[in-house]
Short mmCIF file of C-alpha atoms in Angstrom, two decimals:
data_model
loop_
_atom_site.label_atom_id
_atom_site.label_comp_id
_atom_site.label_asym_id
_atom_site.label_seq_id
_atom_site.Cartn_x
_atom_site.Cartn_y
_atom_site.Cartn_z
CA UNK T 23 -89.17 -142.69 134.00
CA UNK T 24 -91.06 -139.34 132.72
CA UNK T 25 -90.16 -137.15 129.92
CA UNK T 26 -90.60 -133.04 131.01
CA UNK T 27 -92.26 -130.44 128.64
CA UNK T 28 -92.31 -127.01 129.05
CA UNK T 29 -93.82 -124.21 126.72
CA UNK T 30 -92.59 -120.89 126.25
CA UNK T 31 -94.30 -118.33 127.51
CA UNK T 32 -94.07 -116.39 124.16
CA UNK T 33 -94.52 -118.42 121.35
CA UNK T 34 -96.21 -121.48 123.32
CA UNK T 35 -93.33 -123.45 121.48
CA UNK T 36 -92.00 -126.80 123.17
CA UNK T 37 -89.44 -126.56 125.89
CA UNK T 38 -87.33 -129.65 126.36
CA UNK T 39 -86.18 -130.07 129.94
CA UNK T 40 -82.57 -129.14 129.15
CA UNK T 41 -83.33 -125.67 127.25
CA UNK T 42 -82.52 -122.35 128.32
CA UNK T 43 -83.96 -120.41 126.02
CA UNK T 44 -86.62 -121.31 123.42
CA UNK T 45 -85.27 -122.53 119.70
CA UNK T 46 -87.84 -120.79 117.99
CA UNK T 47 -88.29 -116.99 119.60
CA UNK T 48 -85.31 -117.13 122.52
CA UNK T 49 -87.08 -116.33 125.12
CA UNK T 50 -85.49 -117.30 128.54
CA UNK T 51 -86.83 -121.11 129.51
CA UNK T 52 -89.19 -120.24 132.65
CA UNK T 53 -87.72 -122.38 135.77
CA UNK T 54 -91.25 -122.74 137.39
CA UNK T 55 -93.88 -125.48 136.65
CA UNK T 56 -93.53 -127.95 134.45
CA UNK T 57 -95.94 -130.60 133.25
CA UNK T 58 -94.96 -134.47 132.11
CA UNK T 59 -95.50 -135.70 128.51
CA UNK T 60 -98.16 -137.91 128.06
CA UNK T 61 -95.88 -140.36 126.37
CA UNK T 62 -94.29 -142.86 128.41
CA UNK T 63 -91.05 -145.45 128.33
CA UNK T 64 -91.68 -149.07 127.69
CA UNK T 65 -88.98 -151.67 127.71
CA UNK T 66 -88.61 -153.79 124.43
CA UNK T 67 -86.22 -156.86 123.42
CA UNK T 68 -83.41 -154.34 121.90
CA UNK T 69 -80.73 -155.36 119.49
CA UNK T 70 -77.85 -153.75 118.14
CA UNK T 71 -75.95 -154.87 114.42
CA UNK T 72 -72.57 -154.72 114.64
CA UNK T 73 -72.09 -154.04 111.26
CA UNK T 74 -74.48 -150.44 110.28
CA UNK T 75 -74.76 -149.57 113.90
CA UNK T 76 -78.82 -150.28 113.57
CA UNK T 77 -80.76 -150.35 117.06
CA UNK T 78 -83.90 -152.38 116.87
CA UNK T 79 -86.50 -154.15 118.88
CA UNK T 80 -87.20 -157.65 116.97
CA UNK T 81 -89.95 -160.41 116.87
CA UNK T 82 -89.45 -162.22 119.75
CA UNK T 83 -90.50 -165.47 117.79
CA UNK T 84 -87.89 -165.15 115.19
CA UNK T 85 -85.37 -167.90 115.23
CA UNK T 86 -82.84 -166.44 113.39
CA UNK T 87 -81.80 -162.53 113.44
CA UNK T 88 -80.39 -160.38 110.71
CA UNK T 89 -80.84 -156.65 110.32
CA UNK T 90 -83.16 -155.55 108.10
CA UNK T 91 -81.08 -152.41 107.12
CA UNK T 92 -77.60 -154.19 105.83
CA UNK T 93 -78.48 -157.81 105.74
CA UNK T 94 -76.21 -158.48 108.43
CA UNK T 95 -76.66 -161.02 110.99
CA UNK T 96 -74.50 -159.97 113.90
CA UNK T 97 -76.63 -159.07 116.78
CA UNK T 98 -75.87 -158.32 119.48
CA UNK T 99 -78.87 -158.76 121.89
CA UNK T 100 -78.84 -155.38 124.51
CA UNK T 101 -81.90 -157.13 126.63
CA UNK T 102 -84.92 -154.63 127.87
CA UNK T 103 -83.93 -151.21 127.50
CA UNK T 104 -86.41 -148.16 127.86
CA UNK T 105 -87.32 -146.47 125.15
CA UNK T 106 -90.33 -143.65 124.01
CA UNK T 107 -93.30 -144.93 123.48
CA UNK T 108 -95.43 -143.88 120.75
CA UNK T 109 -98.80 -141.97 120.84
CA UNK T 110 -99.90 -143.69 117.34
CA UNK T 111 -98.93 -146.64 114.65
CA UNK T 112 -99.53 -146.76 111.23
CA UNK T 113 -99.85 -150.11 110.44
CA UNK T 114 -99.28 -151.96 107.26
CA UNK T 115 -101.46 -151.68 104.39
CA UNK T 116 -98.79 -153.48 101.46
CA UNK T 117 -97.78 -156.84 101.54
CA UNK T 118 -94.57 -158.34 101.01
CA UNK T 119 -95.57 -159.59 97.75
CA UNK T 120 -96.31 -155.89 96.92
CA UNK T 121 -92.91 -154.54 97.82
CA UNK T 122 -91.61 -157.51 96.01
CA UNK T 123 -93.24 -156.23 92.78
CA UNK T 124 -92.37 -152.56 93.78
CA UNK T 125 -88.76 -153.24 94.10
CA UNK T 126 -88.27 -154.89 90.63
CA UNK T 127 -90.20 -152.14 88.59
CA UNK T 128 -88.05 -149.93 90.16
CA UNK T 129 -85.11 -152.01 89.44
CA UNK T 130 -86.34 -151.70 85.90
CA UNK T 131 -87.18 -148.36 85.68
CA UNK T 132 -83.73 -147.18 86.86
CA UNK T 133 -81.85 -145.86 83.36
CA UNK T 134 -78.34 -145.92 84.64
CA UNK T 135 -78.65 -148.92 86.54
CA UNK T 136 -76.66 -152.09 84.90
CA UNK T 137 -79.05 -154.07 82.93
CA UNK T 138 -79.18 -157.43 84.32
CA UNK T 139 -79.80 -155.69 87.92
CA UNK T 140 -83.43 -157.02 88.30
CA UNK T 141 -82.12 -160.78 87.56
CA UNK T 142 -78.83 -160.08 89.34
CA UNK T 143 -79.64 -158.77 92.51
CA UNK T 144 -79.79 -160.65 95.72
CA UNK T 145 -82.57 -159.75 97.88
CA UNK T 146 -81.24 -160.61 101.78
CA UNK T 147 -83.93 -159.39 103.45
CA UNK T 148 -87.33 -157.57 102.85
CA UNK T 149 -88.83 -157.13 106.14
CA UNK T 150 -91.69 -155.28 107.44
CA UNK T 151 -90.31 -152.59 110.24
CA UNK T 152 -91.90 -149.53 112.17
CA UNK T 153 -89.80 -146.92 111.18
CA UNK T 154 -89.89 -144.03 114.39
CA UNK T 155 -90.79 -140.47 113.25
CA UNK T 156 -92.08 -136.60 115.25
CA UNK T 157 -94.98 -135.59 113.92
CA UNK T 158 -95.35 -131.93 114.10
CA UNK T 159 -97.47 -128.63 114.03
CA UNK T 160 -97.52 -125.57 113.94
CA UNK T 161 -99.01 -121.67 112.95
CA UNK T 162 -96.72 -119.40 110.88
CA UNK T 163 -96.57 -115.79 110.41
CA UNK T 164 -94.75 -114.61 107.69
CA UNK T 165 -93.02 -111.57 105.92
CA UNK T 166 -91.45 -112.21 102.92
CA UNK T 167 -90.06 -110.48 99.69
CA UNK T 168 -89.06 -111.41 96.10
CA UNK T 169 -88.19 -109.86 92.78
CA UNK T 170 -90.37 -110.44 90.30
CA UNK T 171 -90.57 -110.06 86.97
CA UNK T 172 -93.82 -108.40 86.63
CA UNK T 173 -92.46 -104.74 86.30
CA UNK T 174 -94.09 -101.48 86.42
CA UNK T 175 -94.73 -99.45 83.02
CA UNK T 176 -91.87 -97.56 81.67
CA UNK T 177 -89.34 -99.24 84.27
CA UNK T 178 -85.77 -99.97 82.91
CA UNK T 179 -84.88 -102.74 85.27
CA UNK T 180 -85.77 -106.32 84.45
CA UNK T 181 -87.08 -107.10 88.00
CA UNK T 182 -88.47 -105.34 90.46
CA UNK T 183 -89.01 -105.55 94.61
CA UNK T 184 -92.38 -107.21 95.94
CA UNK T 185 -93.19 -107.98 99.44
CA UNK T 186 -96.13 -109.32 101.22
CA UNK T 187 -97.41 -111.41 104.61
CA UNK T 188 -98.78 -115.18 104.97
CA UNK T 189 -100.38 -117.32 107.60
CA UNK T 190 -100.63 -120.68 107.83
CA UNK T 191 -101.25 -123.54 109.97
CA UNK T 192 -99.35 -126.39 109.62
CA UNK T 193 -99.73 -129.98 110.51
CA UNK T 194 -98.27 -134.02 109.84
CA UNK T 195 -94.91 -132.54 109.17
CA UNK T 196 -92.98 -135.29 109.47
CA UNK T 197 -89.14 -135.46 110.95
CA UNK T 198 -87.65 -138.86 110.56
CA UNK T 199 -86.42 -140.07 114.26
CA UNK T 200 -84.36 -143.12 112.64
CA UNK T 201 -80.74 -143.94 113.74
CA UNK T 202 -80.10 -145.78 110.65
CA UNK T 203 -81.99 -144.33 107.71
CA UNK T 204 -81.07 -140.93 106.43
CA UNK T 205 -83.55 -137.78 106.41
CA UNK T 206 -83.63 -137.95 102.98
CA UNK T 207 -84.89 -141.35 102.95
CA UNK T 208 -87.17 -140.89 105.51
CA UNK T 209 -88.07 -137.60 104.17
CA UNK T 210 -88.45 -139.32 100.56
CA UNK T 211 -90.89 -141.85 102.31
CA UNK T 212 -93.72 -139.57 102.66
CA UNK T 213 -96.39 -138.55 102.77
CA UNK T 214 -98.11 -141.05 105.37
CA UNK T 215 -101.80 -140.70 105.84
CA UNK T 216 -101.66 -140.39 109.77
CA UNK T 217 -105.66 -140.76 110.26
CA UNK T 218 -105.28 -144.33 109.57
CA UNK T 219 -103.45 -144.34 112.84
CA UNK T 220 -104.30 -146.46 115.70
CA UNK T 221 -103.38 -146.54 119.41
CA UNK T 222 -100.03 -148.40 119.94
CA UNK T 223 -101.43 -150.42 122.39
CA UNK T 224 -103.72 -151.62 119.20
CA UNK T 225 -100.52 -153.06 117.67
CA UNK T 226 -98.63 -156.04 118.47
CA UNK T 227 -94.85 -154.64 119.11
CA UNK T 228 -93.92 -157.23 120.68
CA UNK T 229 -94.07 -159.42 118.01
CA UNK T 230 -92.87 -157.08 115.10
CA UNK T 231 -89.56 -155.41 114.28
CA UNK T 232 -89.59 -151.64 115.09
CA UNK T 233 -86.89 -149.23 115.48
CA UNK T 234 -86.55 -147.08 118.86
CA UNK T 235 -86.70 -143.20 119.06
CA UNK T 236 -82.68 -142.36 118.19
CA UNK T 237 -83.60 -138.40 117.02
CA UNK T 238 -84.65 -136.47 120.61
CA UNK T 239 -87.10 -134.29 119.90
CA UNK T 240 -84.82 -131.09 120.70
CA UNK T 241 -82.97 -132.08 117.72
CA UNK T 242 -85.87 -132.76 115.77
CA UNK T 243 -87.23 -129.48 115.98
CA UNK T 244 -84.25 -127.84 114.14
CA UNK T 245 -84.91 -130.17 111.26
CA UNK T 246 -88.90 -128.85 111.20
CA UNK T 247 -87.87 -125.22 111.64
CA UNK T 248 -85.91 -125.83 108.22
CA UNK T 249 -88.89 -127.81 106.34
CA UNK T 250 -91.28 -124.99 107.99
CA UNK T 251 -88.93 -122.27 106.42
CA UNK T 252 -88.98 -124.16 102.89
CA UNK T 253 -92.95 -124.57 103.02
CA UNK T 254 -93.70 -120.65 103.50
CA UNK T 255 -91.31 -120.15 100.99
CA UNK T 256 -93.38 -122.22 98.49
CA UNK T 257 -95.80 -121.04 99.09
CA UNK T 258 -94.80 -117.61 99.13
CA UNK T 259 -93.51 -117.76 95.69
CA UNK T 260 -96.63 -118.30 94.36
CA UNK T 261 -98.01 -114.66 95.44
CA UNK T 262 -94.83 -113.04 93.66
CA UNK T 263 -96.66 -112.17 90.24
CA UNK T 264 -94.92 -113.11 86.94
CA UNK T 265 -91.49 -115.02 87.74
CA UNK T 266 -90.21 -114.82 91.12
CA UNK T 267 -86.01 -114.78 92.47
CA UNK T 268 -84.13 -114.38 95.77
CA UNK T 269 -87.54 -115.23 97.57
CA UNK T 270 -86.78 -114.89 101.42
CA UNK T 271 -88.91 -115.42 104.48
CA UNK T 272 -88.71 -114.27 107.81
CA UNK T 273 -91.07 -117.39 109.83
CA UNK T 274 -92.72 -116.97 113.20
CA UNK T 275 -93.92 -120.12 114.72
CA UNK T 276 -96.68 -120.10 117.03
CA UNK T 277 -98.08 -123.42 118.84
CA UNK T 278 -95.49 -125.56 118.12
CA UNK T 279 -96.62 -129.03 118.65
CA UNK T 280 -95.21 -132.44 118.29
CA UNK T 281 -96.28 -136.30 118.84
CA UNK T 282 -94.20 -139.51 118.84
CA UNK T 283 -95.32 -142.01 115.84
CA UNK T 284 -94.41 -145.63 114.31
CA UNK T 285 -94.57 -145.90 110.29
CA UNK T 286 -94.92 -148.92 107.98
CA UNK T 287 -91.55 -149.37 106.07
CA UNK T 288 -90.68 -152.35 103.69
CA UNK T 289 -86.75 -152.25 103.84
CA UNK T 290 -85.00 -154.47 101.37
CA UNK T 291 -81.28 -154.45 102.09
CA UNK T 292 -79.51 -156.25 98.53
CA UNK T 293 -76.65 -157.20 96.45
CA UNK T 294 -75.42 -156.67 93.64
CA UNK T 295 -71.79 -158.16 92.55
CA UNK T 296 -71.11 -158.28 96.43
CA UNK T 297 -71.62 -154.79 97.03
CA UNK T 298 -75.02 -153.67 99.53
CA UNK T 299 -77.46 -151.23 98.48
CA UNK T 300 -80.90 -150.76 100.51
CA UNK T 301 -84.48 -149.76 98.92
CA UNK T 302 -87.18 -148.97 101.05
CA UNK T 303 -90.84 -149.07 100.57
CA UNK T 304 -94.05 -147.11 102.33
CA UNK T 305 -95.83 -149.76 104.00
CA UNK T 306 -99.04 -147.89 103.67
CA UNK T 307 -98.68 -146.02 99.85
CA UNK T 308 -96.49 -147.97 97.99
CA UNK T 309 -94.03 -145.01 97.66
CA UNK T 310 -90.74 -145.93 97.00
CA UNK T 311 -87.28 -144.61 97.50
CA UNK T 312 -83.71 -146.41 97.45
CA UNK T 313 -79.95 -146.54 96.26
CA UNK T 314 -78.97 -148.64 93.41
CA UNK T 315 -75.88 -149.52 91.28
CA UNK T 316 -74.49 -147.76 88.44
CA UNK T 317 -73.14 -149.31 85.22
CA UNK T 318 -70.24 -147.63 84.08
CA UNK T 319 -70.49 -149.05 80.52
CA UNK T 320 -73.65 -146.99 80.06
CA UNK T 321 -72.02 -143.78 81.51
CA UNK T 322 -68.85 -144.20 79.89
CA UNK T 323 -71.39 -144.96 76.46
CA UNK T 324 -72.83 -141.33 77.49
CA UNK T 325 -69.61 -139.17 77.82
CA UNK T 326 -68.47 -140.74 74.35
CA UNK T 327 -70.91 -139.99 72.51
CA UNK T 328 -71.61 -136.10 74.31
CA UNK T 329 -67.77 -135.72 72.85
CA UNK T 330 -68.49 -137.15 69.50
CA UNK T 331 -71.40 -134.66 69.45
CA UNK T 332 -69.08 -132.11 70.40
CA UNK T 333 -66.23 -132.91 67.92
CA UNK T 334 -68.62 -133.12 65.02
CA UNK T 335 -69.80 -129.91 66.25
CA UNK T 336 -66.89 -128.55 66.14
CA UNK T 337 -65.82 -129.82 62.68
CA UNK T 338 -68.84 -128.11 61.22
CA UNK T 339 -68.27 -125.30 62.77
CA UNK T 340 -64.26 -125.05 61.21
CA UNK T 341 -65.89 -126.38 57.80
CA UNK T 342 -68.17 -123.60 57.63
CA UNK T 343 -66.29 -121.29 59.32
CA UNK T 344 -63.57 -121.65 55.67
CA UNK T 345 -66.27 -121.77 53.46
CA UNK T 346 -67.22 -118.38 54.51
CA UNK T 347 -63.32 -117.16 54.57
CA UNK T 348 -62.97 -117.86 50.74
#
């Protein structure tokens, strides 16, 4: 099986087989030549958890399965199924017993999290998995405007219209491609240092756990057209002198490229009195992101004493308030 790529004729954007007009100028997809993707399909030993939904290919030598994303261990095995190939794997650079260490200073770290979480906790799996992400770049033209705060002599108004123009080039913008994990944890993952990347064929899939491609690219580039827009405008902001509000861009994107990667992820699924929460870890940085449990007693210990602040407030406020009266 082959993958088809087009490119608009415009922009030079990516054209997925099924467009008819480009996502990012809408121009009219060209029905003439097309040219395949370098990336190919290869067939892995697929499995699917009944319980989160999770698609994975796993060791082969492992003897006993449970997914690494909810700690369950109903599998259901869904034999050799194509899937995309990548064009480069990160591998890992942490070991276990770093993400280990990770996960209970985080643990620790956590304010609102109950106290005894770090002892508490049952870790039912920290395992090493290649986590599937697009990789993409790009040039930008921009037009923006702002207010800023940085008026003209003499003027009345607090703020006052600015405009300008920006180019950039963009690239390693990364789009998470995961079934399982969320953008925002994939998102909160980053950065990745993708020039420690090697061939795939480099890499030993086929006895490690990796997730397939579940995010087609198609989809993928809305998400980048979004980060894109939030980039220019943070950059942007910082030519708006003084303070800067209501900063708006208007984004052209040129050369609109993308690649197909694996990434190092720790994922610890745990519990905690018998309900599952999942951290995750950057198998290359050490940058971590995850959900964890709240203790109510502290919050509860927060709103009481915000009201006693508030009622003694208050009371001052009436005691002073008669003082003054007499």
């Amino acid at each position: 099986m082959s993958e088809i790529l087009q490119r608009c004729s415009v922009c030079r954007g990516l054209l997925d087989e099924e467009d008819l007009f480009c996502a990012n100028c809408g121009t009219e997809s060209p029905l003439g030549k097309s040219e395949k993707l370098p990336e190919t399909l290869i067939t892995t030993h697929r499995f699917q958890c009944a319980g989160c939904g999770a698609s994975m290919s796993y060791d082969a030598n492992m003897q006993r399965l449970r997914c690494p994303f909810c700690g369950g261990d109903n599998l259901e095995s869904k034999g050799d199924t194509p899937t995309l190939s990548p064009q480069l794997v990160v591998r890992f650079d942490k070991e276990q017993d770093d993400a280990m260490r990770l996960l209970k200073t985080w643990m620790g770290k956590n304010f609102w999290s109950p106290t005894d979480l770090a002892n508490a906790a049952i870790i039912t799996r920290l395992t090493p998995v290649y986590v599937p992400y697009w990789v993409f770049a790009c040039k930008t033209f921009t037009n923006w405007t702002a207010d800023s705060s940085q008026t003209p002599p003499g003027a009345r108004a607090d703020w006052c219209p600015v405009s300008g123009q920006h180019q950039s080039d963009y690239a390693g913008i990364l789009i998470g491609a995961s079934g399982v994990l969320t953008p925002a944890e994939t998102h909160a993952l980053g950065p990745y240092n993708l020039e420690d990347g090697v061939p795939p064929e480099d890499v030993d899939l086929e006895d490690a756990i990796y997730e397939p491609f579940s995010v087609q690219r198609k989809y993928a580039r809305a998400q980048v057209r979004d980060a894109i827009d939030d980039l220019e405008r943070n950059t942007c902001r910082q030519y708006v002198p003084g303070n800067a509000r209501n900063v708006k861009v208007n984004v052209r994107v040129e050369d609109l490229t993308s690649k197909p990667v694996l990434l190092p992820v720790w994922v610890m699924a745990y519990q905690y009195r018998g309900k599952l929460f999942r951290f995750l870890v950057n198998g290359q940085t050490g940058r971590c992101t995850g959900t964890a449990p709240v203790s109510y007693g502290k919050l509860a210990m927060a709103v009481g004493i915000v009201i006693a602040v508030a009622v003694g407030v208050g009371l001052l406020l009436m005691i002073c308030a008669g003082i003054m009266s007499r």
